[in-house]
Amino acid sequence: MSEFSLIKQYFQNATNTHTYTDVGIGDDCAISSLPESQQLVSCVDLLVADRHFPLDTDPYAIGWKSVAVNLSDLAAMGATPYAILLGVSLPTADNDWLKAFSQGLADICQQFCVQLIGGDTTKSEMLTISVTALGTIPHGQGILRSGAKVGDVICVSGEIGNASFALQQILKREKNRTLQSALDLPTPQVELGQKLHGFAHSMIDISDGLGQDLGHILTASDVGAKLFLEKIPTHPILQSLPNPEKWQHQMNGGDDYHLCFTLSPENYVKLNTEYPNTIFAIGEIVTEQGLQLFSDGEKVDFSVNGWQHF
């Protein structure tokens, strides 16, 4: 199968056309027209087989997740996604693999009204996927990491640690795969990110571990934090683990793709009243630099390191 046949069969019509797109797949570049009131928001993630996902991962899940991790970055800015660019290097042009992969990609794009507008394919020994996501945001309304204020409430958007636990079960070749969907099919919190306009002072998505990613907010904002570990929303399976093991998954595990954000106590009350059981308060921003961990009122000495690529 030629490169162009592959693109035409599996990707050219995989997604619906977006109103911003003037020229999509089929030319040297895509062309988009954005409303004058909007700013462009862009991000890119690279996924490498056996580094970012196990080699035997369902290709449908690989297609879904390769888009989800990028939409999660857009969500962390409060942006509205509209398009992606896809680069794929493949060991072989396996029809069954490509059919499942492109279906996973198409399904998440359909869910979030995203169009695939271009990209590239090539052959290589290692399966590698690069997705660039494009979104829009009203001028000046991007929610950055650098806006946390002393006194802010630290919140997350859902259970933390499930994906890390699922990966551990896979690596141990255990049959219990109850939480595997959290690892394979994460749901980017796009809608919540948009709702946080006017509420959140700072925000990040949790990809490399809650401790490390919250640390990025603290560094960018020149503040510190107190985090109350017992307040982290936790799946019953993780809740049954010894605390150090549970905290390892939650603080250092990563791949959750929930949002971590800070907002004033007043805005926390307003948002929690308007959208109950959507946001979860787990700590507070303080003047003293660094991240302090507490469990049931006692300070905890626990090493926070998160995911490291090198």
Coordinates of C-alpha atoms in Angstrom, one line a residue:
M1 CA 0.0 0.0 0.0
S2 CA 1.4 3.4 -0.9
E3 CA 1.6 6.3 1.5
F4 CA -1.2 8.2 -0.3
S5 CA -3.4 5.2 -0.5
L6 CA -3.0 4.7 3.2
I7 CA -3.9 8.3 4.0
K8 CA -6.9 8.2 1.7
Q9 CA -8.3 4.9 3.0
Y10 CA -7.8 5.5 6.7
F11 CA -7.5 9.2 7.5
Q12 CA -8.7 11.5 4.8
N13 CA -12.4 11.2 5.7
A14 CA -12.0 9.9 9.2
T15 CA -13.4 13.1 10.8
N16 CA -16.1 15.7 10.1
T17 CA -15.2 19.0 8.5
H18 CA -14.8 21.9 11.0
T19 CA -16.2 25.4 10.2
Y20 CA -12.8 26.9 10.7
T21 CA -11.2 24.7 8.0
D22 CA -10.8 26.1 4.5
V23 CA -8.4 23.5 3.2
G24 CA -7.8 20.2 4.8
I25 CA -6.1 16.9 3.9
G26 CA -4.8 16.8 0.3
D27 CA -2.6 19.8 -0.2
D28 CA 0.8 20.8 1.1
C29 CA -0.7 22.7 4.1
A30 CA -4.1 23.0 5.7
I31 CA -5.7 26.5 5.8
S32 CA -7.9 27.7 8.6
S33 CA -9.8 30.9 9.2
L34 CA -10.3 31.8 12.9
P35 CA -12.7 34.4 14.3
E36 CA -11.0 37.7 15.1
S37 CA -11.9 37.5 18.7
Q38 CA -10.0 34.2 19.2
Q39 CA -6.4 33.3 19.9
L40 CA -4.8 30.2 18.5
V41 CA -3.7 27.6 21.1
S42 CA -1.4 24.7 20.0
C43 CA 0.4 21.8 21.5
V44 CA 2.1 18.6 20.4
D45 CA 2.7 15.2 22.0
L46 CA 4.9 12.4 20.8
L47 CA 4.0 8.8 21.7
V48 CA 6.6 6.0 21.2
A49 CA 5.8 2.3 21.4
D50 CA 7.1 0.6 24.5
R51 CA 7.9 4.0 26.0
H52 CA 4.5 5.6 26.3
F53 CA 2.4 2.5 25.8
P54 CA 3.0 -1.3 26.0
L55 CA 3.7 -2.9 22.6
D56 CA 0.5 -5.0 22.8
T57 CA -1.8 -2.1 23.5
D58 CA -5.1 -2.2 21.5
P59 CA -4.6 0.0 18.4
Y60 CA -8.0 1.5 19.0
A61 CA -6.8 2.7 22.4
I62 CA -3.5 4.0 20.8
G63 CA -5.5 6.1 18.3
W64 CA -7.8 7.4 21.0
K65 CA -5.1 8.2 23.5
S66 CA -2.8 9.9 21.0
V67 CA -5.5 12.5 20.5
A68 CA -6.7 12.6 24.2
V69 CA -3.4 13.6 25.6
N70 CA -3.3 16.6 23.3
L71 CA -6.9 17.6 24.0
S72 CA -6.1 17.4 27.7
D73 CA -3.3 20.0 27.2
L74 CA -5.8 22.3 25.4
A75 CA -8.3 21.7 28.3
A76 CA -5.6 22.8 30.8
M77 CA -5.6 26.2 29.1
G78 CA -9.4 26.5 28.9
A79 CA -9.3 26.2 25.2
T80 CA -11.8 24.8 22.7
P81 CA -10.2 22.2 20.4
Y82 CA -10.9 22.3 16.7
A83 CA -8.3 20.4 14.7
I84 CA -5.3 18.0 14.8
L85 CA -2.3 17.2 12.6
L86 CA -1.1 13.6 12.7
G87 CA 2.3 12.1 12.1
V88 CA 2.8 8.3 12.1
S89 CA 5.8 6.2 11.5
L90 CA 4.9 2.5 11.0
P91 CA 6.9 -0.7 10.9
T92 CA 4.3 -2.1 8.4
A93 CA 1.1 -1.0 6.8
D94 CA -1.0 -3.5 8.7
N95 CA -4.7 -3.1 7.5
D96 CA -6.3 -4.5 10.7
W97 CA -4.1 -2.3 12.9
L98 CA -4.7 0.8 10.8
K99 CA -8.4 0.2 10.8
A100 CA -8.6 0.0 14.6
F101 CA -6.2 2.9 15.1
S102 CA -8.0 5.2 12.8
Q103 CA -11.3 4.3 14.3
G104 CA -10.1 5.2 17.8
L105 CA -8.7 8.5 16.5
A106 CA -12.0 9.2 14.7
D107 CA -14.2 8.4 17.7
I108 CA -12.5 10.8 20.0
C109 CA -12.4 13.5 17.3
Q110 CA -16.1 13.0 16.8
Q111 CA -16.8 13.3 20.5
F112 CA -15.0 16.7 20.7
C113 CA -15.9 18.1 17.3
V114 CA -12.3 17.9 16.1
Q115 CA -11.1 17.6 12.5
L116 CA -8.0 15.9 11.2
I117 CA -6.7 18.4 8.8
G118 CA -3.3 17.0 7.8
G119 CA -0.1 15.2 8.7
D120 CA 2.4 12.7 7.4
T121 CA 3.1 9.0 7.3
T122 CA 6.4 7.1 6.9
K123 CA 8.0 3.7 7.5
S124 CA 10.3 3.0 10.4
E125 CA 11.3 0.2 12.7
M126 CA 9.6 1.8 15.7
L127 CA 5.9 2.8 15.9
T128 CA 5.8 6.5 16.7
I129 CA 2.9 8.8 16.7
S130 CA 3.0 12.6 16.9
V131 CA -0.2 14.6 17.2
T132 CA -0.4 18.4 17.1
A133 CA -3.6 19.8 18.4
L134 CA -5.0 23.2 17.6
G135 CA -7.7 25.1 19.6
T136 CA -9.1 28.6 20.2
I137 CA -9.6 30.8 23.2
P138 CA -11.1 34.2 23.6
H139 CA -8.4 36.9 23.6
G140 CA -6.5 37.1 26.9
Q141 CA -8.5 34.3 28.6
G142 CA -5.9 31.5 28.6
I143 CA -5.5 29.9 32.0
L144 CA -1.8 29.7 32.7
R145 CA 0.3 27.9 35.3
S146 CA 1.6 31.1 36.6
G147 CA -1.5 32.6 38.2
A148 CA -1.8 30.8 41.5
K149 CA -2.4 33.1 44.5
V150 CA -1.8 32.6 48.2
G151 CA -5.0 31.4 49.8
D152 CA -6.2 29.6 46.6
V153 CA -7.9 26.2 46.9
I154 CA -6.1 23.5 45.0
C155 CA -8.5 21.2 43.1
V156 CA -8.5 18.2 40.8
S157 CA -11.2 17.0 38.4
G158 CA -11.4 13.3 39.4
E159 CA -9.8 10.2 40.7
I160 CA -6.0 10.2 40.7
G161 CA -3.7 7.2 40.3
N162 CA -6.0 4.8 38.4
A163 CA -3.9 4.8 35.2
S164 CA -0.7 4.2 37.1
F165 CA -2.3 1.3 38.9
A166 CA -3.6 -0.1 35.6
L167 CA -0.1 0.1 34.1
Q168 CA 1.4 -1.8 37.0
Q169 CA -1.2 -4.6 36.6
I170 CA -0.2 -4.9 32.9
L171 CA 3.6 -4.9 33.6
K172 CA 3.0 -7.6 36.3
R173 CA 0.9 -9.5 33.8
E174 CA -1.9 -9.7 36.4
K175 CA -5.4 -10.7 35.2
N176 CA -7.1 -7.9 37.2
R177 CA -7.6 -5.2 34.6
T178 CA -10.5 -3.3 36.2
L179 CA -8.9 0.1 35.7
Q180 CA -7.4 -0.4 32.3
S181 CA -9.8 2.0 30.6
A182 CA -8.3 4.8 32.7
L183 CA -5.0 4.1 31.1
D184 CA -6.1 3.3 27.6
L185 CA -9.1 5.6 27.1
P186 CA -8.7 8.7 29.2
T187 CA -11.3 11.4 28.8
P188 CA -9.8 14.9 28.4
Q189 CA -11.6 17.4 30.7
V190 CA -12.4 19.9 27.9
E191 CA -15.8 21.0 29.1
L192 CA -14.6 21.7 32.6
G193 CA -11.6 23.6 31.3
Q194 CA -13.9 25.9 29.5
K195 CA -16.2 26.4 32.5
L196 CA -13.2 27.5 34.6
H197 CA -12.9 30.8 32.7
G198 CA -13.3 33.5 35.3
F199 CA -12.9 31.0 38.1
A200 CA -9.4 29.4 38.0
H201 CA -6.2 31.4 38.6
S202 CA -3.9 28.7 37.3
M203 CA -4.2 25.2 35.8
I204 CA -2.3 22.2 34.4
D205 CA -3.3 18.7 33.3
I206 CA -2.0 15.7 35.2
S207 CA 0.2 13.7 32.9
D208 CA 3.5 13.2 34.8
G209 CA 2.1 12.7 38.3
L210 CA 0.1 15.0 40.5
G211 CA 3.1 16.0 42.6
Q212 CA 5.3 17.0 39.7
D213 CA 2.6 18.7 37.8
L214 CA 1.4 20.7 40.7
G215 CA 5.0 21.6 41.3
H216 CA 5.1 23.3 37.9
I217 CA 2.3 25.6 39.0
L218 CA 4.1 26.4 42.2
T219 CA 7.3 27.2 40.4
A220 CA 5.6 29.3 37.7
S221 CA 3.6 31.2 40.4
D222 CA 6.4 31.5 42.9
V223 CA 4.3 30.0 45.7
G224 CA 4.1 26.9 47.8
A225 CA 1.3 24.4 48.7
K226 CA -0.1 22.2 51.4
L227 CA -1.6 19.0 50.0
F228 CA -3.9 16.8 52.1
L229 CA -3.5 13.3 50.8
E230 CA -6.7 11.9 52.3
K231 CA -8.7 14.4 50.2
I232 CA -7.5 13.2 46.9
P233 CA -10.4 11.4 45.1
T234 CA -9.5 7.7 45.1
H235 CA -10.9 4.6 43.5
P236 CA -11.8 1.9 46.0
I237 CA -9.2 -0.4 44.6
L238 CA -6.4 2.2 45.4
Q239 CA -8.0 3.0 48.7
S240 CA -7.4 -0.6 49.8
L241 CA -3.7 -0.3 49.2
P242 CA -1.1 0.7 51.9
N243 CA -0.7 4.4 51.9
P244 CA 2.9 4.6 50.5
E245 CA 1.8 2.4 47.5
K246 CA -1.4 4.4 47.0
W247 CA 0.5 7.7 47.2
Q248 CA 3.1 6.5 44.7
H249 CA 0.4 5.9 42.1
Q250 CA -1.3 9.2 42.8
M251 CA 1.7 11.6 43.3
N252 CA 4.2 10.0 40.9
G253 CA 2.3 7.8 38.6
G254 CA 0.9 10.1 35.9
D255 CA -1.3 9.4 32.8
D256 CA -4.4 10.6 34.7
Y257 CA -5.2 13.5 32.3
H258 CA -7.4 15.2 34.9
L259 CA -7.0 18.9 35.6
C260 CA -5.3 20.4 38.6
F261 CA -6.2 24.0 39.2
T262 CA -6.3 26.7 41.8
L263 CA -9.1 29.2 42.5
S264 CA -10.2 31.5 45.4
P265 CA -12.2 30.0 48.2
E266 CA -15.2 32.1 47.1
N267 CA -15.0 30.8 43.5
Y268 CA -14.5 27.3 44.8
V269 CA -17.9 27.5 46.6
K270 CA -19.6 29.1 43.6
L271 CA -18.3 26.4 41.2
N272 CA -18.9 23.5 43.5
T273 CA -22.5 24.7 44.0
E274 CA -23.1 25.1 40.3
Y275 CA -21.4 21.9 39.3
P276 CA -21.5 19.5 42.3
N277 CA -19.3 16.4 42.4
T278 CA -17.2 17.8 39.5
I279 CA -14.3 19.4 41.4
F280 CA -12.5 18.2 44.5
A281 CA -10.5 20.3 46.9
I282 CA -7.2 18.7 48.0
G283 CA -5.1 21.5 49.3
E284 CA -4.2 25.2 49.5
I285 CA -1.7 27.6 48.1
V286 CA 0.7 29.1 50.8
T287 CA 3.5 31.6 50.9
E288 CA 6.2 29.1 52.0
Q289 CA 7.9 27.6 48.9
G290 CA 7.7 23.9 48.1
L291 CA 5.1 21.2 48.4
Q292 CA 4.1 20.0 51.9
L293 CA 2.2 16.8 52.2
F294 CA -0.2 15.9 55.0
S295 CA -2.2 12.8 55.9
D296 CA -4.9 13.1 58.6
G297 CA -3.3 16.2 60.0
E298 CA 0.2 14.8 60.2
K299 CA 3.0 16.0 57.9
V300 CA 4.3 13.2 55.6
D301 CA 7.8 12.6 54.4
F302 CA 7.2 11.3 50.9
S303 CA 9.5 11.6 47.8
V304 CA 7.8 13.4 44.9
N305 CA 9.6 12.7 41.6
G306 CA 7.0 12.0 38.8
W307 CA 7.7 10.8 35.3
Q308 CA 11.1 11.6 33.9
H309 CA 11.8 11.1 30.1
F310 CA 15.6 11.3 30.6

